[in-house]
Coordinates of C-alpha atoms and ligand atoms in Angstrom, one line a residue:
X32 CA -70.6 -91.5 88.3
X33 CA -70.0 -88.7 91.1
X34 CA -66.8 -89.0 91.8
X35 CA -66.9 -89.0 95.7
X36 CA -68.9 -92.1 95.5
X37 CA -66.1 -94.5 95.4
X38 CA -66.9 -98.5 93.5
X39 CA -68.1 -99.9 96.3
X40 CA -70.6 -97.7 97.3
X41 CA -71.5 -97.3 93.9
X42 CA -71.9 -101.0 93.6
X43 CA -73.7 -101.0 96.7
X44 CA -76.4 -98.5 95.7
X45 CA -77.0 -100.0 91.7
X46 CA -76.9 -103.5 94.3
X47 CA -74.4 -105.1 92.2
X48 CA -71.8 -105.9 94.5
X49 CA -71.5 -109.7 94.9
X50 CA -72.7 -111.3 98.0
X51 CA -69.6 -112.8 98.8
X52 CA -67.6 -109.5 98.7
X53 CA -70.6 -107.7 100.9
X54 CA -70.0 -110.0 103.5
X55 CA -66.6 -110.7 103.5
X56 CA -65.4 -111.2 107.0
X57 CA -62.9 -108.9 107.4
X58 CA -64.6 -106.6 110.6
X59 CA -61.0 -105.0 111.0
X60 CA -63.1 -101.6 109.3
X61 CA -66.8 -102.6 109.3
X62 CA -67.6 -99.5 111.2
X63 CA -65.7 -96.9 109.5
X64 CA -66.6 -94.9 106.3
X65 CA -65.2 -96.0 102.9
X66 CA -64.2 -92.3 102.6
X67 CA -60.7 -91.7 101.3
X68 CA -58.7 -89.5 103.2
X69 CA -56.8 -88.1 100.8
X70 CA -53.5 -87.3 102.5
X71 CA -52.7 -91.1 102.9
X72 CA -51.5 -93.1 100.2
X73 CA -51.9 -96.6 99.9
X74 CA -48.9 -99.1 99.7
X75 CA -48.8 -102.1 97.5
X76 CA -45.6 -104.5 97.3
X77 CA -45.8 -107.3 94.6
X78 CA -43.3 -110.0 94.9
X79 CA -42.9 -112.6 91.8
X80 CA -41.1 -115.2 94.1
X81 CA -37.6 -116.3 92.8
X82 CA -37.1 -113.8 90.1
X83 CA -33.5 -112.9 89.6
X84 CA -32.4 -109.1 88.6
X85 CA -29.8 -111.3 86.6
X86 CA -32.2 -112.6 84.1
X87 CA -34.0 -109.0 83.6
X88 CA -33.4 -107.6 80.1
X89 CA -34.0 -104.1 82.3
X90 CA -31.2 -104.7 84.2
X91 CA -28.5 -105.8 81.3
X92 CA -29.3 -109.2 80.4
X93 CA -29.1 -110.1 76.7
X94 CA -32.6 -112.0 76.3
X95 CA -35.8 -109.9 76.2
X96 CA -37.8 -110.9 79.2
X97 CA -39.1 -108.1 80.4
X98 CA -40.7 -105.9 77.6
X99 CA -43.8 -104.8 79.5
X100 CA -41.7 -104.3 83.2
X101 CA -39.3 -102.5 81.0
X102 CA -42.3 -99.9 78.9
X103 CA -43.7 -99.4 82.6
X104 CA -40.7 -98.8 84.6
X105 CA -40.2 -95.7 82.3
X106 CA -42.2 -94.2 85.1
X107 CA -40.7 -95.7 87.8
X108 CA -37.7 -95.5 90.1
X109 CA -35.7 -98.5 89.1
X110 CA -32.5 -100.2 92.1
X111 CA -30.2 -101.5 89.9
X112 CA -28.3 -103.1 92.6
X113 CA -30.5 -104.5 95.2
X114 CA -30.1 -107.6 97.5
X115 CA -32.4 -110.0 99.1
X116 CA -31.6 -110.9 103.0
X117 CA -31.8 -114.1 102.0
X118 CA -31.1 -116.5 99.0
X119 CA -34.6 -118.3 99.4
X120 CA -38.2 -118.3 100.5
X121 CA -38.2 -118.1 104.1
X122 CA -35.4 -115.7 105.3
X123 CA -35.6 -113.7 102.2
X124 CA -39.4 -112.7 102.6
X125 CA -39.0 -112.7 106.2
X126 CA -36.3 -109.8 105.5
X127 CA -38.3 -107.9 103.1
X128 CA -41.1 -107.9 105.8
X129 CA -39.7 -107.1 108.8
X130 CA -36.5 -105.1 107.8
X131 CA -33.9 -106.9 109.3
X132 CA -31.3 -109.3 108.1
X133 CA -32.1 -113.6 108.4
X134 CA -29.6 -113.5 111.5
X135 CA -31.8 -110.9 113.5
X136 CA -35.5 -112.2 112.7
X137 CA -34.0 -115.9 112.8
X138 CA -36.3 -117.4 110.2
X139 CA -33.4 -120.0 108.7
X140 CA -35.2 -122.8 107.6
X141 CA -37.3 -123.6 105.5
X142 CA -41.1 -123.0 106.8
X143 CA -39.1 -121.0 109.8
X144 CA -40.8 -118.6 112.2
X145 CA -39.8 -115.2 112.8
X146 CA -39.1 -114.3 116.5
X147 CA -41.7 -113.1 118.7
X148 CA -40.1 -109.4 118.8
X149 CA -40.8 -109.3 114.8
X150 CA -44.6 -110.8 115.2
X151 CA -45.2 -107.1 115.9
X152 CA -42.5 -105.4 114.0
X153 CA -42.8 -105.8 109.8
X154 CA -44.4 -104.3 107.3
X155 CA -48.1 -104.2 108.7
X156 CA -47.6 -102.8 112.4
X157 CA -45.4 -99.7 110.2
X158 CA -49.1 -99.1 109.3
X159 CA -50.9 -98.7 112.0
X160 CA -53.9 -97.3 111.1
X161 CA -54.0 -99.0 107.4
X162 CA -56.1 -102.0 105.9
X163 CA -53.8 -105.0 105.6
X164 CA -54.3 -107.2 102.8
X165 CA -52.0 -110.3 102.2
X166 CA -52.3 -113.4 99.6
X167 CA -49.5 -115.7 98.6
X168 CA -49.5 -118.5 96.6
X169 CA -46.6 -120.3 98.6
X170 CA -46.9 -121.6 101.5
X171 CA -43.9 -121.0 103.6
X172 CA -44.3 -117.1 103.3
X173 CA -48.2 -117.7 104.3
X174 CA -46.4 -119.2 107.6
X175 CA -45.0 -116.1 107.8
X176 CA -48.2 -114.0 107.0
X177 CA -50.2 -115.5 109.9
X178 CA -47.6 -114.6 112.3
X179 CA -47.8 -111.0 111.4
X180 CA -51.5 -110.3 110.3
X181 CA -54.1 -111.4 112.9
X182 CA -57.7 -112.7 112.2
X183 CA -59.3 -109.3 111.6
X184 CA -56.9 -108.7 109.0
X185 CA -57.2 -109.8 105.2
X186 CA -54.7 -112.7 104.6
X187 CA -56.7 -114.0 101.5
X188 CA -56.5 -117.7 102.2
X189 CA -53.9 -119.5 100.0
X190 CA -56.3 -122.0 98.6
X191 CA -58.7 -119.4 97.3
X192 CA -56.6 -118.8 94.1
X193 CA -55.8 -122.3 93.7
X194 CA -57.6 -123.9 90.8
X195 CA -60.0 -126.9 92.3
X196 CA -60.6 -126.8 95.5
X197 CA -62.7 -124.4 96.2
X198 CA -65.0 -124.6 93.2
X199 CA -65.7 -128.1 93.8
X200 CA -66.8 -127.7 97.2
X201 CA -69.3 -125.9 96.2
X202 CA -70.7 -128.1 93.6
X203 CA -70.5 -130.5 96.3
X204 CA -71.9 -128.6 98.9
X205 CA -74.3 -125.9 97.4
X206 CA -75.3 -124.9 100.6
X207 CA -73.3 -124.6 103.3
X208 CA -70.1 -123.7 103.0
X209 CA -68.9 -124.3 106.4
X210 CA -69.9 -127.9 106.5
X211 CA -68.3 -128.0 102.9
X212 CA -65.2 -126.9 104.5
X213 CA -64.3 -129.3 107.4
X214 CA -65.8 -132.1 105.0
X215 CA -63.0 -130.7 102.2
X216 CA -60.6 -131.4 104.9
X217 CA -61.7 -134.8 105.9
X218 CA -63.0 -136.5 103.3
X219 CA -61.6 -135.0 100.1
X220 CA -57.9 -133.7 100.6
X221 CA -56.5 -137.2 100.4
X222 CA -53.5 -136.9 103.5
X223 CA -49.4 -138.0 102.9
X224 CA -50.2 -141.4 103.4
X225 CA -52.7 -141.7 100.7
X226 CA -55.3 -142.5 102.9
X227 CA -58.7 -140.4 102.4
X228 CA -61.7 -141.0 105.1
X229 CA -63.5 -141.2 101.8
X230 CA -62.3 -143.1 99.0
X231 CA -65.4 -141.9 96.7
X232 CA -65.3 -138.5 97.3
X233 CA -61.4 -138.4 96.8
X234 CA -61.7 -140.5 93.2
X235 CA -64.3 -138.0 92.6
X236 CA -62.4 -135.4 93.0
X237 CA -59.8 -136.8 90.3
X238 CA -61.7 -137.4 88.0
X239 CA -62.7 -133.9 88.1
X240 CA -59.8 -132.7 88.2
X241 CA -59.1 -134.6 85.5
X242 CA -61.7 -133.2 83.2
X243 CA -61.6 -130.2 84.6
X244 CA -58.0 -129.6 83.4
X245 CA -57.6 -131.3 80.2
X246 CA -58.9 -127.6 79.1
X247 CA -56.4 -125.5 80.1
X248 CA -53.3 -128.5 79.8
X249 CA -53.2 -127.3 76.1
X250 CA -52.5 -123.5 77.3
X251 CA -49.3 -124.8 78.9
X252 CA -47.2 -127.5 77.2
X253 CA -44.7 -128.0 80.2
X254 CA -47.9 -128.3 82.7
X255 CA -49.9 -126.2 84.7
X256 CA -47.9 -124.0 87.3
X257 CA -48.0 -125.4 90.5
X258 CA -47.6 -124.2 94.1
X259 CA -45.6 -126.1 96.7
X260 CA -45.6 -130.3 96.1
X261 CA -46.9 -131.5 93.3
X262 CA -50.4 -132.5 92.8
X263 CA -53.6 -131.3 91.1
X264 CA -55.2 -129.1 93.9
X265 CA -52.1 -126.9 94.0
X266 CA -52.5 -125.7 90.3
X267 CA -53.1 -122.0 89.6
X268 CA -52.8 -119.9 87.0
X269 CA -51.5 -116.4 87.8
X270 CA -54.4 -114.7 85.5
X271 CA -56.8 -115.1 88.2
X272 CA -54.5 -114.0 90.8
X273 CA -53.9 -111.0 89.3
X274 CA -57.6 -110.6 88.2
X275 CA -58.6 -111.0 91.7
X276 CA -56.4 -109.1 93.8
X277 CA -56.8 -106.0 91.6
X278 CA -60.6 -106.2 91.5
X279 CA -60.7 -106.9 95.4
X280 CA -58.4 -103.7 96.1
X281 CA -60.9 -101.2 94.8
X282 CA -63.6 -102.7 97.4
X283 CA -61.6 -102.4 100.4
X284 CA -61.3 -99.5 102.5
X285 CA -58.5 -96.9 101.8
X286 CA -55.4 -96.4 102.8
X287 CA -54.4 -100.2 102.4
X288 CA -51.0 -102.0 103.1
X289 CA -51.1 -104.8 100.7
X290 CA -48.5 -107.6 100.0
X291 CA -49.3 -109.9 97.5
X292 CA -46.9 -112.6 96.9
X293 CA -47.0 -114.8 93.9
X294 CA -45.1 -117.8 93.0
X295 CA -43.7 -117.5 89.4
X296 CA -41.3 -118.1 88.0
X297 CA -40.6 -120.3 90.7
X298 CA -39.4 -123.7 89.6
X299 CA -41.1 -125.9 88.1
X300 CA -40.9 -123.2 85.3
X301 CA -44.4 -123.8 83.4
X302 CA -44.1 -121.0 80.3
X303 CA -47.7 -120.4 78.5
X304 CA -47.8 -121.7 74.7
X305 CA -47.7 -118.3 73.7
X306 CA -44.3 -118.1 75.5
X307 CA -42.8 -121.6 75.0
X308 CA -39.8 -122.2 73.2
X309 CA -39.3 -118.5 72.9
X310 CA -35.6 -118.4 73.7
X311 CA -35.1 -121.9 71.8
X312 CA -32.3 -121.7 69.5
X313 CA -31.7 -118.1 69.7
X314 CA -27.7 -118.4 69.7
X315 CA -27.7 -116.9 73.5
X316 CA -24.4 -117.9 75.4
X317 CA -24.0 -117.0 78.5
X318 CA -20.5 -116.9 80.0
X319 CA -19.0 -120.0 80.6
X320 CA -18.2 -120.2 84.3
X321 CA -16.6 -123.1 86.6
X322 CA -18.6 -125.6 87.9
X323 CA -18.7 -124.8 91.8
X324 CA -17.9 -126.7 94.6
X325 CA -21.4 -127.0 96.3
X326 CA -22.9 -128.1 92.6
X327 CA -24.9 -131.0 93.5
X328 CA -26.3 -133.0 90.6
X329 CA -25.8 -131.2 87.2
X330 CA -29.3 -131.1 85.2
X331 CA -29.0 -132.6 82.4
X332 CA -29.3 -129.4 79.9
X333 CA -28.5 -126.3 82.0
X334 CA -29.1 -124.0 79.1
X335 CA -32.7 -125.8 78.0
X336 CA -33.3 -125.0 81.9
X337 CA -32.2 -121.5 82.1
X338 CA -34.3 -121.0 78.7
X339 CA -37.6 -122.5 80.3
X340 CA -36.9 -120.3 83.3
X341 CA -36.4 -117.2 81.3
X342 CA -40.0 -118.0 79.6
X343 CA -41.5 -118.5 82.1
X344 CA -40.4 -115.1 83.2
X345 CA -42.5 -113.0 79.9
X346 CA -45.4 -114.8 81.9
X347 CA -44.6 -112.5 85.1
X348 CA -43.7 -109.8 82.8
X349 CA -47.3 -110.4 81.2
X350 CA -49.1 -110.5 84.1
X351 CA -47.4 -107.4 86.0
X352 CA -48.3 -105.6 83.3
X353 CA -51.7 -106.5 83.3
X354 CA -52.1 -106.0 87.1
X355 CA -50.4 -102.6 86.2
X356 CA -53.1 -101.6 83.6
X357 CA -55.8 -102.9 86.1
X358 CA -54.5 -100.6 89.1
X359 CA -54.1 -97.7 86.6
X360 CA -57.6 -98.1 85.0
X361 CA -59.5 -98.0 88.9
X362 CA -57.5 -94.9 89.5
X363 CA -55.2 -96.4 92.1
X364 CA -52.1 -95.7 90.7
X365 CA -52.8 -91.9 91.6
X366 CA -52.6 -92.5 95.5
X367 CA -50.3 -95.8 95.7
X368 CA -46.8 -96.2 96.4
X369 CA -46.3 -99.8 94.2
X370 CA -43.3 -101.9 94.6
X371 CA -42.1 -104.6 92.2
X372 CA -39.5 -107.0 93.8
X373 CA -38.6 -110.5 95.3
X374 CA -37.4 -112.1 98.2
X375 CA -34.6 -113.7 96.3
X376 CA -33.3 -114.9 92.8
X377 CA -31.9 -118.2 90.7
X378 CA -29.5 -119.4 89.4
X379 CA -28.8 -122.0 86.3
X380 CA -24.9 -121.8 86.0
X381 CA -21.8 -123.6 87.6
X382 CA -23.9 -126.8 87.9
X383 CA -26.7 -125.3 89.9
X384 CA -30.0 -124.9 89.3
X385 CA -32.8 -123.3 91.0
X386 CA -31.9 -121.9 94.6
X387 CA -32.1 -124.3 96.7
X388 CA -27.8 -123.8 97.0
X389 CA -25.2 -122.8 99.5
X390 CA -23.9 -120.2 97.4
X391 CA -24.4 -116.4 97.2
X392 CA -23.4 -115.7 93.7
X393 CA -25.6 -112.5 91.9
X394 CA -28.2 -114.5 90.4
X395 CA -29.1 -115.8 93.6
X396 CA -29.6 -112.7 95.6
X397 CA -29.9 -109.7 93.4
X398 CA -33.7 -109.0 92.7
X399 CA -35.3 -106.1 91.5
X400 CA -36.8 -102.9 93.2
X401 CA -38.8 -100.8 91.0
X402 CA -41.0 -97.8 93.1
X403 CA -44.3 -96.8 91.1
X404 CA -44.9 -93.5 92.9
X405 CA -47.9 -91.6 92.5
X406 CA -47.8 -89.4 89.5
X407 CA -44.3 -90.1 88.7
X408 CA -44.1 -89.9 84.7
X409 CA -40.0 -90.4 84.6
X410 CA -37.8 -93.6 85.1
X411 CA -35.0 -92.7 87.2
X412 CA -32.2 -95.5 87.5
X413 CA -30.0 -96.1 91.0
X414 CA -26.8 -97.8 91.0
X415 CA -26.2 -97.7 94.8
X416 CA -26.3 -101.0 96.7
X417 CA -29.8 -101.6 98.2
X418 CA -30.8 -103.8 100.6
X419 CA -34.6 -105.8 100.9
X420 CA -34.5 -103.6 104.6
X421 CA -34.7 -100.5 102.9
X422 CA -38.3 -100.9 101.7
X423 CA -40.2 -100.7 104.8
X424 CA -38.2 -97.2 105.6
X425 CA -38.4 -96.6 102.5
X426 CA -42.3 -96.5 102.1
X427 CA -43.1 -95.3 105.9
X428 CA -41.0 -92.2 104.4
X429 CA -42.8 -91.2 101.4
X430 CA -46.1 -92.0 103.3
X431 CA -45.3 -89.6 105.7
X432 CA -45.6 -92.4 108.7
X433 CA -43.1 -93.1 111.5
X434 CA -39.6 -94.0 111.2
X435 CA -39.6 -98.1 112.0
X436 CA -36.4 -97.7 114.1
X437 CA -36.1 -101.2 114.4
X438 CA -34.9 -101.8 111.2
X439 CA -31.4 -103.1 110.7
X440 CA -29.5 -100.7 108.8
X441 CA -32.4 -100.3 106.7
X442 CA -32.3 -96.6 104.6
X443 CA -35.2 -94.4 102.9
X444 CA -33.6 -94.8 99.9
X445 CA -33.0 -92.2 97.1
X446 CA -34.4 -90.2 96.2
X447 CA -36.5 -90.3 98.7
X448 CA -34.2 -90.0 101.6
X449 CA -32.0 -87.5 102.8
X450 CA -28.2 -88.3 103.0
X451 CA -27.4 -91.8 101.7
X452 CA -24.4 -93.7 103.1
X453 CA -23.3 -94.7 99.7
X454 CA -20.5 -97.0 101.8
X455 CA -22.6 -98.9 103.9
X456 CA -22.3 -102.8 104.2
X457 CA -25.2 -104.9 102.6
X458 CA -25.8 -108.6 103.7
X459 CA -27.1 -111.8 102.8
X460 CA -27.6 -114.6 105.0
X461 CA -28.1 -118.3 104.2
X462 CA -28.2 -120.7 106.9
X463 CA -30.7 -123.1 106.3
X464 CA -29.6 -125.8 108.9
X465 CA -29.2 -123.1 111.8
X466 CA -30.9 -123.8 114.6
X467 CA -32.8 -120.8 115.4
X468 CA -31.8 -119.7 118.9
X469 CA -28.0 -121.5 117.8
X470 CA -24.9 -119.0 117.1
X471 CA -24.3 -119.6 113.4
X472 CA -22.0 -122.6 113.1
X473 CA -22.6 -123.0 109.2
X474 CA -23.7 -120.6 106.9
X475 CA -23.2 -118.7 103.7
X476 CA -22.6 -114.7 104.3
X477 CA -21.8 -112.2 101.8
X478 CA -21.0 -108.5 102.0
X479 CA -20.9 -105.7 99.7
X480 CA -19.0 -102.5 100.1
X481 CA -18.9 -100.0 97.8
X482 CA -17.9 -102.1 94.3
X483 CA -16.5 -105.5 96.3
X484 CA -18.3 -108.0 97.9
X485 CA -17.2 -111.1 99.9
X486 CA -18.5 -114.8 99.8
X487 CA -18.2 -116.3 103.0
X488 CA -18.8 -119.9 103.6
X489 CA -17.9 -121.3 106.6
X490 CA -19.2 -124.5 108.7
X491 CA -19.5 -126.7 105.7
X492 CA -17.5 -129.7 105.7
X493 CA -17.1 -130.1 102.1
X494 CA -14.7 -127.2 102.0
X495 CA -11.0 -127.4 103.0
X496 CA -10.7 -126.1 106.1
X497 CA -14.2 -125.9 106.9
X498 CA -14.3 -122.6 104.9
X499 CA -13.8 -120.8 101.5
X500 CA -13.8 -116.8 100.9
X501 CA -14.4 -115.4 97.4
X502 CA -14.0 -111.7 96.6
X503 CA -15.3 -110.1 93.7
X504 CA -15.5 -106.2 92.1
X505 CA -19.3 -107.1 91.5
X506 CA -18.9 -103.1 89.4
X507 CA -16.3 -104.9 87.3
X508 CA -17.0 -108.4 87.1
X509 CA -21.0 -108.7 87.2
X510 CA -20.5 -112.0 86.5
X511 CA -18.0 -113.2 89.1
X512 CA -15.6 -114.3 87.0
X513 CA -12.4 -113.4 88.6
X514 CA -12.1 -113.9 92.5
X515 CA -9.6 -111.5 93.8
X516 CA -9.0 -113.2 96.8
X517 CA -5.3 -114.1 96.5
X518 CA -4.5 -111.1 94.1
X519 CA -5.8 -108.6 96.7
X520 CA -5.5 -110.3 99.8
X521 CA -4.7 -107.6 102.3
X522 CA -8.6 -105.8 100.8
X523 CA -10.1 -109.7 101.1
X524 CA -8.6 -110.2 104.7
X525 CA -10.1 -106.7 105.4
X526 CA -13.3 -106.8 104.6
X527 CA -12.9 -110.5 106.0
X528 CA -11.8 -108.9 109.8
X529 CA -15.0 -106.8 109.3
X530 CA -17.5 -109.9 108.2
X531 CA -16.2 -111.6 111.3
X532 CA -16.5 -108.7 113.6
X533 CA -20.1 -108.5 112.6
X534 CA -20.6 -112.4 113.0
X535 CA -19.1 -111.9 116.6
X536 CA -21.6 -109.3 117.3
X537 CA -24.8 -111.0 115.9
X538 CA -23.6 -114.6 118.4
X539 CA -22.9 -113.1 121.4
X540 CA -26.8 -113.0 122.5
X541 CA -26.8 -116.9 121.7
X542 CA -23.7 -118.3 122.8
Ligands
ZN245 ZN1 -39.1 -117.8 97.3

C-alpha cells in the first residue's frame, strides 16, 4: 500500500469500508482532509475504572497481576506515586478531566455535574483543533462526557458496546434503525417499576438474552461483567471494547483526543475461566491491619474478595495488552502520546471492600500513570508524588499545545517538564454528601508532602469529636501501619494548620 494513503482511504478506494463507519455521524471533520499533519500527535488516555496502584505487581505488590502492563511499561514512563482527586467515580474522573481538585469542579456525588466554568475547561477544549473521541462503559462518567463533548463530537454511545441491545434491535427492526430506537426505549427496555408498554416484546427480549448468553456464561464462572445495576442488557465483555475502539481510531481523522474509559475491574469482579481461581490458595498474606472505624459490613471472606479482585485484574492486564498490540500494529503508537491510569482505586482491608468508603487510605486513591510516548524504547520510573491534574498539562506540553492555566496546581510532569516542585501538596477529596454550591461540612481530605501525608475526616458524626486525623510516612510505611499522629504531633498539627488554611480558602466563595 502507498503509504500516504492512510486505512480509510484505502478502504474507501478497494470499497471495503463498512457502511456504518462511512456514514457515521460525526460532521465535526466531514470537510477536512484525512491527511496527517505530521507535527501533531495524537493523545489517547485509557482508564480501567477502579484499578488500585496497590494491587499492581509493577508497583510492589507480591501477586503477579500485571505481566503484560509490566513487559510493555519497559517502554514507558511509569508514576510510582500518583493520586486520584477523588476516591470514586464521579469526582475522580471529573479530576482527571478537567485538572482540578473535586472541591473546585464540584462534582461530589455520585452522578454529579461539573460546574459550568469546567463544561469548557477539561481535557477536550486543551485541544482545540483535535478529533474528540470518548466511550465509557459507566455511566456516571458518561454524565460527565456529555457535559464536555457536544453533539458534533464522538462520544460513542454507552450502549453500543453493551452486549444485547443493540444487536437485537436490529433483528427486530431490519430496517430502520431510527424507529428501532425510540421503540427500544418504549417497548423493550422494561422501566424501574417493571412495567414494559409491551409485555411481548420485553419476554422476548429474555428469552434472548437468555439463549443468547448461555454461550458465553461458561467463559466466566463468576458471571458476565456487568456495567452499572444489574441486569442482562448491561453485560459486556471488554474484548469487544477494546476490539472496537482500536479498529475505529484508525478511521477517524488525525490528530485525535481520545478517552476511553472502561469499567473493569470494577466490582462485581467477573475473572475469565482462564483467570479464575488464579490466586486461590497461593499462601499470599497480606498485612494484617485494624479493622477501621468507617468499616461498614465486613464481607464475609475479605481475602476470597481481594483474590477475585486481583483476577479480575490479569483480565485488564490481558486486554491492555491487546489494545497495546492493536495500536502498535496500525502504526499509531509512532505519533500517540498513550496514557494508562484510573480515576481511583480499592480497597479489601480493615473491613472494607470495594470504594464506596469514607476513607483515603493508599489503595483507595493511588492509581497508576504510565506515559507511552512515541518512540520511547526505555521504562523510566518516577517516585515523585503525582497528581490526576498533572495529565492534562502534562500532555498539552509534549504536544506542543497551550498551557491550560486553569489547572489547579496541576504540573508537566518529569521528564517532560522543566523545574518540578518536588514539595508540593497533593489532594484528595471525598465528599460524597456535599451539596454542590455548600462549603464542605463533611468530608474526607488527605495531603501528601514530601514522604507524609494526612487523613483528614471531619463532619462525620461517627467520630469523636466530629473528626479524626491520621498521619502517615507513606515512603516508610506503604501500608499505613503506624499513624504518627500522637508520636509526631507538632509535624501532624502542622501540616493540619496548612490542610485547614487550604479548606478556608476553597469555602470562602460559598459561605
Ligand atoms: Zn470509578
Amino acid at each position: 500500500m502507498n503509504r500516504k494513503i492512510n486505512r480509510r482511504d484505502f478502504l474507501k478506494l478497494a470499497g471495503l469500508l463498512p457502511l456504518s463507519l462511512a456514514a457515521e455521524p460525526f460532521t465535526r471533520f466531514a470537510s477536512s482532509t484525512n491527511e496527517k499533519q505530521p507535527e501533531q500527535q495524537n493523545v489517547l488516555v485509557v482508564v480501567f475504572d477502579a484499578f488500585s496502584s496497590y494491587n499492581i505487581s509493577l508497583y510492589g505488590y507480591p501477586r503477579e497481576t500485571t505481566p503484560n502492563i509490566n513487559r510493555l511499561s519497559e517502554r514507558a514512563v511509569r508514576y510510582h506515586n500518583h493520586y486520584a482527586g477523588g476516591n470514586f467515580t464521579t469526582p475522580g474522573t471529573a479530576s482527571l478531566l478537567t485538572g482540578v481538585l473535586p472541591w473546585t469542579h464540584r462534582a461530589f456525588q455520585p452522578a454529579g455535574t461539573v460546574t459550568e466554568q469546567y463544561v469548557n475547561h477539561n481535557l477536550f477544549s486543551a485541544f482545540k483543533d483535535y478529533y474528540p473521541i470518548a466511550y465509557s462503559h459507566n455511566g456516571w462518567v458518561n454524565i460527565l462526557l456529555y457535559q464536555f463533548l457536544s453533539r458534533s463530537d464522538e462520544l460513542i454511545p454507552r450502549d453500543k458496546l453493551l452486549l444485547g441491545s443493540d444487536e437485537l434491535l436490529h433483528i427486530l427492526f431490519r430496517n430502520d434503525d431510527d424507529i428501532a430506537s425510540v421503540s427500544w426505549l418504549r417497548d423493550i427496555n422494561v422501566e424501574e417499576q417493571g412495567y414494559a408498554y409491551s409485555l411481548f416484546l420485553s419476554r422476548l427480549y429474555q428469552e434472548y438474552q437468555e439463549k443468547k448468553f448461555k454461550d458465553l456464561k461458561h467463559l466466566f464462572p463468576l458471571g458476565l461483567p456487568t456495567a452499572g445495576s444489574a441486569g442482562s442488557d448491561n453485560i459486556f465483555l471488554l474484548e469487544n471494547a477494546v476490539d472496537y475502539l482500536a479498529d475505529r481510531l484508525t478511521t477517524i481523522p488525525q490528530p485525535f483526543v481520545g478517552y476511553f474509559h472502561f469499567l473493569p475491574p470494577h466490582d462485581p469482579y467477573r475473572p475469565p475461566t482462564e483467570f479464575y481461581k488464579h490466586f486461590h490458595n497461593d499462601g499470599f498474606k497480606p498485612p494484617k491491619k485494624p479493622k477501621d472505624i468507617f468499616a461498614k459490613r465486613p464481607p464475609k471472606d475479605i481475602l476470597a474478595k481481594r483474590a477475585e479482585y486481583d483476577e479480575f485484574i490479569l483480565y485488564v492486564d490481558r486486554e491492555f495488552g491487546r489494545l497495546y498490540e492493536k495500536l502498535e500494529s496500525a502504526g499509531l503508537l509512532e505519533n500517540t502520546w498513550l496514557v494508562l491510569t484510573s480515576d481511583h482505586g480499592e480497597l479489601n482491608e480493615r473491613g472494607i471492600t470495594g470504594h464506596s468508603t469514607e476513607v483515603l487510605y493508599e489503595p483507595v486513591i493511588r492509581v497508576p500513570l504510565m506515559i507511552f510516548e512515541p518512540g520511547r524504547k526505555t521504562g523510566m520510573d518516577i517516585h515523585e508524588n503525582t497528581s490526576a491534574v498533572d495529565v492534562i498539562p502534562t500532555l498539552t506540553h509534549v504536544t506542543g499545545q497551550p498551557f491550560p492555566d486553569w489547572v489547579e496546581g496541576g504540573i508537566p510532569l518529569p521528564p517532560y517538564g522543566s523545574g518540578t516542585e518536588s514539595t508540593r501538596n497533593i489532594f484528595t477529596v471525598r465528599a460524597s454528601k456535599n451539596g454542590q454550591y455548600d462549603p464542605l461540612t463533611q468530608a474526607s481530605v488527605m495531603m501528601v508532602k514530601g514522604n507524609h501525608k494526612l487523613h483528614y475526616y471531619f463532619g462525620y458524626s461517627l467520630l469523636p469529636e466530629m473528626q479524626q486525623i491520621k498521619l502517615f510516612d507513606v515512603k516508610a510505611d506503604p501500608e499505613e501501619l503506624t499513624d504518627l499522629s500522637a508520636s509526631q504531633r507538632n509535624l501532624a498539627g502542622s501540616l493540619l494548620d496548612e490542610m485547614k488554611a487550604k479548606l478556608d480558602e476553597i469555602n470562602k466563595p460559598y459561605q
